[in-house]
């Protein structure tokens, strides 16, 4: 168990330093922010789960508003312990490049989640299609922004009696159209790294604390944020 704990700690540290700490290491701008989240989840039977969440994101070195978002995630277990199907919807306001708030943005996702667990480690691989309907102020209409997102995540269970559940993850965003200005029609848009831990208070309540690092290829930007959240399991 000690070797597993050391492995997770080293993996978390490596993830935190996966992106440079100063923009001069790349020809990129650098920005800090925060992620604040609250989630309520409930199982319906043995296979169906619904989670409703509210998020607020800050950027501009904690001084700016990036987005406010409400979302719902639906998962259905296809193969117990190994495979789930998922669908997701979110509505959000988001600040655009000109400082205006894009109102009534809609996001949809569909995909599969594969998982495998051992006594002390949980592995998951998520692959999903995403479409965001954004309002374009220049055109006066909505333009679909399509992506394919793939995430691998490793979580640790130190002991059933220990409430800390550390995790690390990496997610690749691949653009499927040319909505973003000054960008190629397709290719990797960003790579996101996360490292953190869940703290299980009880069967009904848990907390999440994490660090996120992103390398945005299309905007030549490095982004780092601190995340805090609470989850209620009904």
mmCIF file of C-alpha atoms in Angstrom:
data_model
loop_
_atom_site.group_PDB
_atom_site.id
_atom_site.type_symbol
_atom_site.label_atom_id
_atom_site.label_comp_id
_atom_site.label_asym_id
_atom_site.label_seq_id
_atom_site.Cartn_x
_atom_site.Cartn_y
_atom_site.Cartn_z
ATOM 1 C CA UNK A 1 0.000 0.000 0.000
ATOM 2 C CA UNK A 2 2.904 2.360 0.743
ATOM 3 C CA UNK A 3 4.300 1.865 -2.758
ATOM 4 C CA UNK A 4 0.897 2.694 -4.265
ATOM 5 C CA UNK A 5 0.688 5.868 -2.176
ATOM 6 C CA UNK A 6 4.188 6.925 -3.281
ATOM 7 C CA UNK A 7 3.275 6.231 -6.920
ATOM 8 C CA UNK A 8 0.164 8.420 -6.711
ATOM 9 C CA UNK A 9 2.045 11.245 -4.981
ATOM 10 C CA UNK A 10 4.794 11.195 -7.626
ATOM 11 C CA UNK A 11 2.194 11.090 -10.419
ATOM 12 C CA UNK A 12 0.368 14.097 -8.962
ATOM 13 C CA UNK A 13 3.608 16.061 -8.661
ATOM 14 C CA UNK A 14 4.561 15.180 -12.254
ATOM 15 C CA UNK A 15 1.141 16.341 -13.490
ATOM 16 C CA UNK A 16 1.464 19.656 -11.686
ATOM 17 C CA UNK A 17 4.751 20.344 -13.471
ATOM 18 C CA UNK A 18 3.562 19.070 -16.855
ATOM 19 C CA UNK A 19 3.005 22.685 -17.907
ATOM 20 C CA UNK A 20 5.645 25.389 -17.460
ATOM 21 C CA UNK A 21 5.107 27.900 -14.654
ATOM 22 C CA UNK A 22 6.061 30.929 -16.757
ATOM 23 C CA UNK A 23 4.805 32.018 -20.143
ATOM 24 C CA UNK A 24 8.309 32.789 -21.363
ATOM 25 C CA UNK A 25 9.000 29.049 -21.590
ATOM 26 C CA UNK A 26 6.693 29.149 -24.606
ATOM 27 C CA UNK A 27 5.479 31.926 -26.856
ATOM 28 C CA UNK A 28 2.250 31.833 -24.851
ATOM 29 C CA UNK A 29 0.311 34.083 -22.496
ATOM 30 C CA UNK A 30 -0.349 32.747 -19.010
ATOM 31 C CA UNK A 31 -3.459 33.047 -16.856
ATOM 32 C CA UNK A 32 -4.608 31.883 -13.417
ATOM 33 C CA UNK A 33 -8.182 31.172 -12.354
ATOM 34 C CA UNK A 34 -10.554 29.307 -10.075
ATOM 35 C CA UNK A 35 -13.261 26.667 -10.475
ATOM 36 C CA UNK A 36 -16.159 26.510 -7.997
ATOM 37 C CA UNK A 37 -18.580 23.590 -8.270
ATOM 38 C CA UNK A 38 -21.575 22.023 -6.518
ATOM 39 C CA UNK A 39 -23.038 18.676 -7.663
ATOM 40 C CA UNK A 40 -26.048 16.609 -6.644
ATOM 41 C CA UNK A 41 -26.182 12.973 -7.808
ATOM 42 C CA UNK A 42 -28.763 10.219 -7.486
ATOM 43 C CA UNK A 43 -29.014 6.605 -8.644
ATOM 44 C CA UNK A 44 -32.259 5.305 -10.102
ATOM 45 C CA UNK A 45 -32.083 1.547 -9.860
ATOM 46 C CA UNK A 46 -28.758 -0.231 -10.363
ATOM 47 C CA UNK A 47 -27.912 1.179 -13.808
ATOM 48 C CA UNK A 48 -29.145 4.759 -14.200
ATOM 49 C CA UNK A 49 -27.539 7.814 -12.573
ATOM 50 C CA UNK A 50 -28.297 11.547 -12.833
ATOM 51 C CA UNK A 51 -26.004 14.361 -11.696
ATOM 52 C CA UNK A 52 -26.978 18.036 -11.686
ATOM 53 C CA UNK A 53 -24.201 20.616 -11.256
ATOM 54 C CA UNK A 54 -23.634 24.369 -10.993
ATOM 55 C CA UNK A 55 -20.236 25.912 -11.830
ATOM 56 C CA UNK A 56 -18.621 29.333 -11.654
ATOM 57 C CA UNK A 57 -15.218 29.857 -13.329
ATOM 58 C CA UNK A 58 -12.917 32.824 -12.774
ATOM 59 C CA UNK A 59 -9.946 33.896 -14.929
ATOM 60 C CA UNK A 60 -7.706 36.964 -15.446
ATOM 61 C CA UNK A 61 -5.650 35.993 -12.388
ATOM 62 C CA UNK A 62 -8.792 35.513 -10.251
ATOM 63 C CA UNK A 63 -10.168 38.960 -11.197
ATOM 64 C CA UNK A 64 -12.375 38.131 -14.188
ATOM 65 C CA UNK A 65 -15.562 36.206 -14.880
ATOM 66 C CA UNK A 66 -15.093 33.336 -17.339
ATOM 67 C CA UNK A 67 -18.434 31.529 -17.103
ATOM 68 C CA UNK A 68 -21.431 30.495 -15.023
ATOM 69 C CA UNK A 69 -22.856 27.127 -15.984
ATOM 70 C CA UNK A 70 -25.651 24.727 -15.032
ATOM 71 C CA UNK A 71 -25.464 21.140 -16.316
ATOM 72 C CA UNK A 72 -26.986 17.672 -16.104
ATOM 73 C CA UNK A 73 -25.184 14.377 -16.759
ATOM 74 C CA UNK A 74 -26.997 11.094 -17.405
ATOM 75 C CA UNK A 75 -25.183 7.738 -17.300
ATOM 76 C CA UNK A 76 -26.481 4.236 -17.977
ATOM 77 C CA UNK A 77 -24.472 1.140 -17.068
ATOM 78 C CA UNK A 78 -24.102 -1.146 -20.077
ATOM 79 C CA UNK A 79 -21.678 -3.634 -18.501
ATOM 80 C CA UNK A 80 -21.484 -3.451 -14.681
ATOM 81 C CA UNK A 81 -18.052 -2.305 -13.411
ATOM 82 C CA UNK A 82 -16.706 -1.869 -16.962
ATOM 83 C CA UNK A 83 -18.773 0.242 -19.363
ATOM 84 C CA UNK A 84 -21.281 3.111 -19.219
ATOM 85 C CA UNK A 85 -23.016 5.282 -21.799
ATOM 86 C CA UNK A 86 -23.300 8.986 -21.007
ATOM 87 C CA UNK A 87 -25.221 12.044 -22.186
ATOM 88 C CA UNK A 88 -24.710 15.614 -21.001
ATOM 89 C CA UNK A 89 -26.363 18.997 -21.393
ATOM 90 C CA UNK A 90 -25.153 22.406 -20.128
ATOM 91 C CA UNK A 91 -26.360 25.979 -20.371
ATOM 92 C CA UNK A 92 -23.823 28.730 -19.692
ATOM 93 C CA UNK A 93 -22.927 32.381 -19.984
ATOM 94 C CA UNK A 94 -19.342 32.914 -21.097
ATOM 95 C CA UNK A 95 -17.201 35.954 -21.718
ATOM 96 C CA UNK A 96 -15.998 36.198 -25.328
ATOM 97 C CA UNK A 97 -12.716 37.612 -26.641
ATOM 98 C CA UNK A 98 -14.231 41.097 -26.832
ATOM 99 C CA UNK A 99 -15.321 41.122 -23.210
ATOM 100 C CA UNK A 100 -19.004 40.574 -23.970
ATOM 101 C CA UNK A 101 -21.097 37.892 -22.289
ATOM 102 C CA UNK A 102 -22.396 35.266 -24.710
ATOM 103 C CA UNK A 103 -25.878 34.488 -23.409
ATOM 104 C CA UNK A 104 -27.900 31.305 -23.925
ATOM 105 C CA UNK A 105 -25.015 29.053 -24.955
ATOM 106 C CA UNK A 106 -25.878 25.355 -25.087
ATOM 107 C CA UNK A 107 -23.559 22.330 -24.925
ATOM 108 C CA UNK A 108 -24.309 18.677 -25.647
ATOM 109 C CA UNK A 109 -22.186 15.569 -25.183
ATOM 110 C CA UNK A 110 -22.627 11.844 -25.862
ATOM 111 C CA UNK A 111 -20.032 9.153 -25.264
ATOM 112 C CA UNK A 112 -18.794 6.038 -23.498
ATOM 113 C CA UNK A 113 -16.953 5.582 -20.193
ATOM 114 C CA UNK A 114 -14.818 2.493 -19.692
ATOM 115 C CA UNK A 115 -13.498 1.590 -16.246
ATOM 116 C CA UNK A 116 -11.394 -0.987 -14.432
ATOM 117 C CA UNK A 117 -10.674 -1.235 -10.709
ATOM 118 C CA UNK A 118 -8.211 -3.013 -8.453
ATOM 119 C CA UNK A 119 -8.032 -3.010 -4.668
ATOM 120 C CA UNK A 120 -6.272 0.371 -4.575
ATOM 121 C CA UNK A 121 -6.593 1.913 -8.058
ATOM 122 C CA UNK A 122 -9.472 2.983 -10.303
ATOM 123 C CA UNK A 123 -8.827 3.498 -14.037
ATOM 124 C CA UNK A 124 -11.273 5.157 -16.430
ATOM 125 C CA UNK A 125 -11.238 6.147 -20.098
ATOM 126 C CA UNK A 126 -13.890 8.541 -21.419
ATOM 127 C CA UNK A 127 -14.411 9.237 -25.108
ATOM 128 C CA UNK A 128 -17.175 11.622 -26.155
ATOM 129 C CA UNK A 129 -18.453 13.897 -28.903
ATOM 130 C CA UNK A 130 -19.242 17.470 -27.902
ATOM 131 C CA UNK A 131 -21.155 20.232 -29.650
ATOM 132 C CA UNK A 132 -21.448 23.776 -28.278
ATOM 133 C CA UNK A 133 -23.997 26.124 -29.807
ATOM 134 C CA UNK A 134 -22.430 29.570 -29.348
ATOM 135 C CA UNK A 135 -23.924 32.893 -30.323
ATOM 136 C CA UNK A 136 -21.692 34.723 -32.797
ATOM 137 C CA UNK A 137 -22.072 38.504 -32.288
ATOM 138 C CA UNK A 138 -20.546 39.272 -35.687
ATOM 139 C CA UNK A 139 -22.904 37.006 -37.628
ATOM 140 C CA UNK A 140 -25.882 37.451 -35.324
ATOM 141 C CA UNK A 141 -26.520 33.704 -35.286
ATOM 142 C CA UNK A 142 -25.445 30.500 -33.586
ATOM 143 C CA UNK A 143 -22.506 28.480 -34.865
ATOM 144 C CA UNK A 144 -21.843 24.867 -33.786
ATOM 145 C CA UNK A 145 -18.412 24.223 -32.290
ATOM 146 C CA UNK A 146 -17.675 20.489 -32.494
ATOM 147 C CA UNK A 147 -14.991 18.624 -30.553
ATOM 148 C CA UNK A 148 -13.952 15.089 -29.702
ATOM 149 C CA UNK A 149 -12.744 14.749 -26.107
ATOM 150 C CA UNK A 150 -10.751 11.836 -24.691
ATOM 151 C CA UNK A 151 -9.826 11.601 -21.020
ATOM 152 C CA UNK A 152 -7.824 9.058 -19.039
ATOM 153 C CA UNK A 153 -8.107 9.186 -15.244
ATOM 154 C CA UNK A 154 -6.443 7.258 -12.427
ATOM 155 C CA UNK A 155 -7.802 7.380 -8.884
ATOM 156 C CA UNK A 156 -6.383 5.907 -5.704
ATOM 157 C CA UNK A 157 -7.958 4.223 -2.686
ATOM 158 C CA UNK A 158 -5.357 4.316 0.079
ATOM 159 C CA UNK A 159 -7.601 2.355 2.448
ATOM 160 C CA UNK A 160 -11.365 1.996 2.948
ATOM 161 C CA UNK A 161 -10.856 3.746 6.293
ATOM 162 C CA UNK A 162 -8.914 6.684 4.816
ATOM 163 C CA UNK A 163 -11.271 9.405 3.459
ATOM 164 C CA UNK A 164 -8.752 10.840 0.970
ATOM 165 C CA UNK A 165 -9.148 9.675 -2.674
ATOM 166 C CA UNK A 166 -6.314 11.179 -4.783
ATOM 167 C CA UNK A 167 -6.592 11.281 -8.594
ATOM 168 C CA UNK A 168 -4.814 12.476 -11.724
ATOM 169 C CA UNK A 169 -6.160 12.861 -15.262
ATOM 170 C CA UNK A 170 -5.281 14.038 -18.747
ATOM 171 C CA UNK A 171 -7.809 15.080 -21.400
ATOM 172 C CA UNK A 172 -7.258 15.873 -25.085
ATOM 173 C CA UNK A 173 -9.681 18.183 -26.947
ATOM 174 C CA UNK A 174 -9.696 17.714 -30.711
ATOM 175 C CA UNK A 175 -11.383 20.414 -32.781
ATOM 176 C CA UNK A 176 -13.618 19.109 -35.569
ATOM 177 C CA UNK A 177 -14.493 22.396 -37.313
ATOM 178 C CA UNK A 178 -13.085 25.868 -37.831
ATOM 179 C CA UNK A 179 -15.337 28.011 -35.673
ATOM 180 C CA UNK A 180 -12.440 29.506 -33.714
ATOM 181 C CA UNK A 181 -10.817 32.368 -35.575
ATOM 182 C CA UNK A 182 -7.190 32.090 -36.680
ATOM 183 C CA UNK A 183 -7.326 28.314 -36.274
ATOM 184 C CA UNK A 184 -7.039 25.260 -38.452
ATOM 185 C CA UNK A 185 -10.308 23.438 -39.231
ATOM 186 C CA UNK A 186 -9.254 20.449 -37.126
ATOM 187 C CA UNK A 187 -6.552 19.200 -34.787
ATOM 188 C CA UNK A 188 -5.743 19.303 -31.089
ATOM 189 C CA UNK A 189 -7.298 22.409 -29.534
ATOM 190 C CA UNK A 190 -6.085 21.922 -25.947
ATOM 191 C CA UNK A 191 -4.633 19.447 -23.469
ATOM 192 C CA UNK A 192 -5.921 19.522 -19.901
ATOM 193 C CA UNK A 193 -4.185 18.081 -16.839
ATOM 194 C CA UNK A 194 -5.773 17.702 -13.418
ATOM 195 C CA UNK A 195 -4.472 16.457 -10.066
ATOM 196 C CA UNK A 196 -6.294 16.508 -6.779
ATOM 197 C CA UNK A 197 -8.201 14.554 -4.201
ATOM 198 C CA UNK A 198 -11.698 13.815 -3.034
ATOM 199 C CA UNK A 199 -12.399 13.795 0.688
ATOM 200 C CA UNK A 200 -15.273 11.539 1.699
ATOM 201 C CA UNK A 201 -17.125 13.039 4.655
ATOM 202 C CA UNK A 202 -19.923 10.462 4.588
ATOM 203 C CA UNK A 203 -21.860 8.340 2.135
ATOM 204 C CA UNK A 204 -23.909 11.421 1.324
ATOM 205 C CA UNK A 205 -21.283 14.187 1.104
ATOM 206 C CA UNK A 206 -17.775 14.496 -0.356
ATOM 207 C CA UNK A 207 -15.441 17.376 -1.145
ATOM 208 C CA UNK A 208 -13.093 17.812 -4.125
ATOM 209 C CA UNK A 209 -9.904 19.882 -4.289
ATOM 210 C CA UNK A 210 -7.788 19.982 -7.445
ATOM 211 C CA UNK A 211 -5.320 21.847 -9.608
ATOM 212 C CA UNK A 212 -5.888 22.166 -13.357
ATOM 213 C CA UNK A 213 -3.396 23.049 -16.052
ATOM 214 C CA UNK A 214 -4.296 23.633 -19.706
ATOM 215 C CA UNK A 215 -2.313 24.297 -22.828
ATOM 216 C CA UNK A 216 -4.575 25.998 -25.378
ATOM 217 C CA UNK A 217 -3.106 25.473 -28.838
ATOM 218 C CA UNK A 218 -5.564 27.645 -30.770
ATOM 219 C CA UNK A 219 -5.153 30.725 -28.570
ATOM 220 C CA UNK A 220 -1.462 30.177 -27.645
ATOM 221 C CA UNK A 221 -2.337 30.355 -23.955
ATOM 222 C CA UNK A 222 -1.394 28.469 -20.795
ATOM 223 C CA UNK A 223 -4.082 28.356 -18.137
ATOM 224 C CA UNK A 224 -3.866 27.183 -14.528
ATOM 225 C CA UNK A 225 -6.677 27.080 -11.976
ATOM 226 C CA UNK A 226 -7.571 25.940 -8.475
ATOM 227 C CA UNK A 227 -10.776 23.972 -8.121
ATOM 228 C CA UNK A 228 -12.996 23.376 -5.110
ATOM 229 C CA UNK A 229 -16.294 21.538 -5.092
ATOM 230 C CA UNK A 230 -18.869 19.705 -3.016
ATOM 231 C CA UNK A 231 -20.908 16.682 -4.064
ATOM 232 C CA UNK A 232 -24.110 15.335 -2.515
ATOM 233 C CA UNK A 233 -25.116 11.709 -3.180
ATOM 234 C CA UNK A 234 -28.845 11.296 -2.588
#
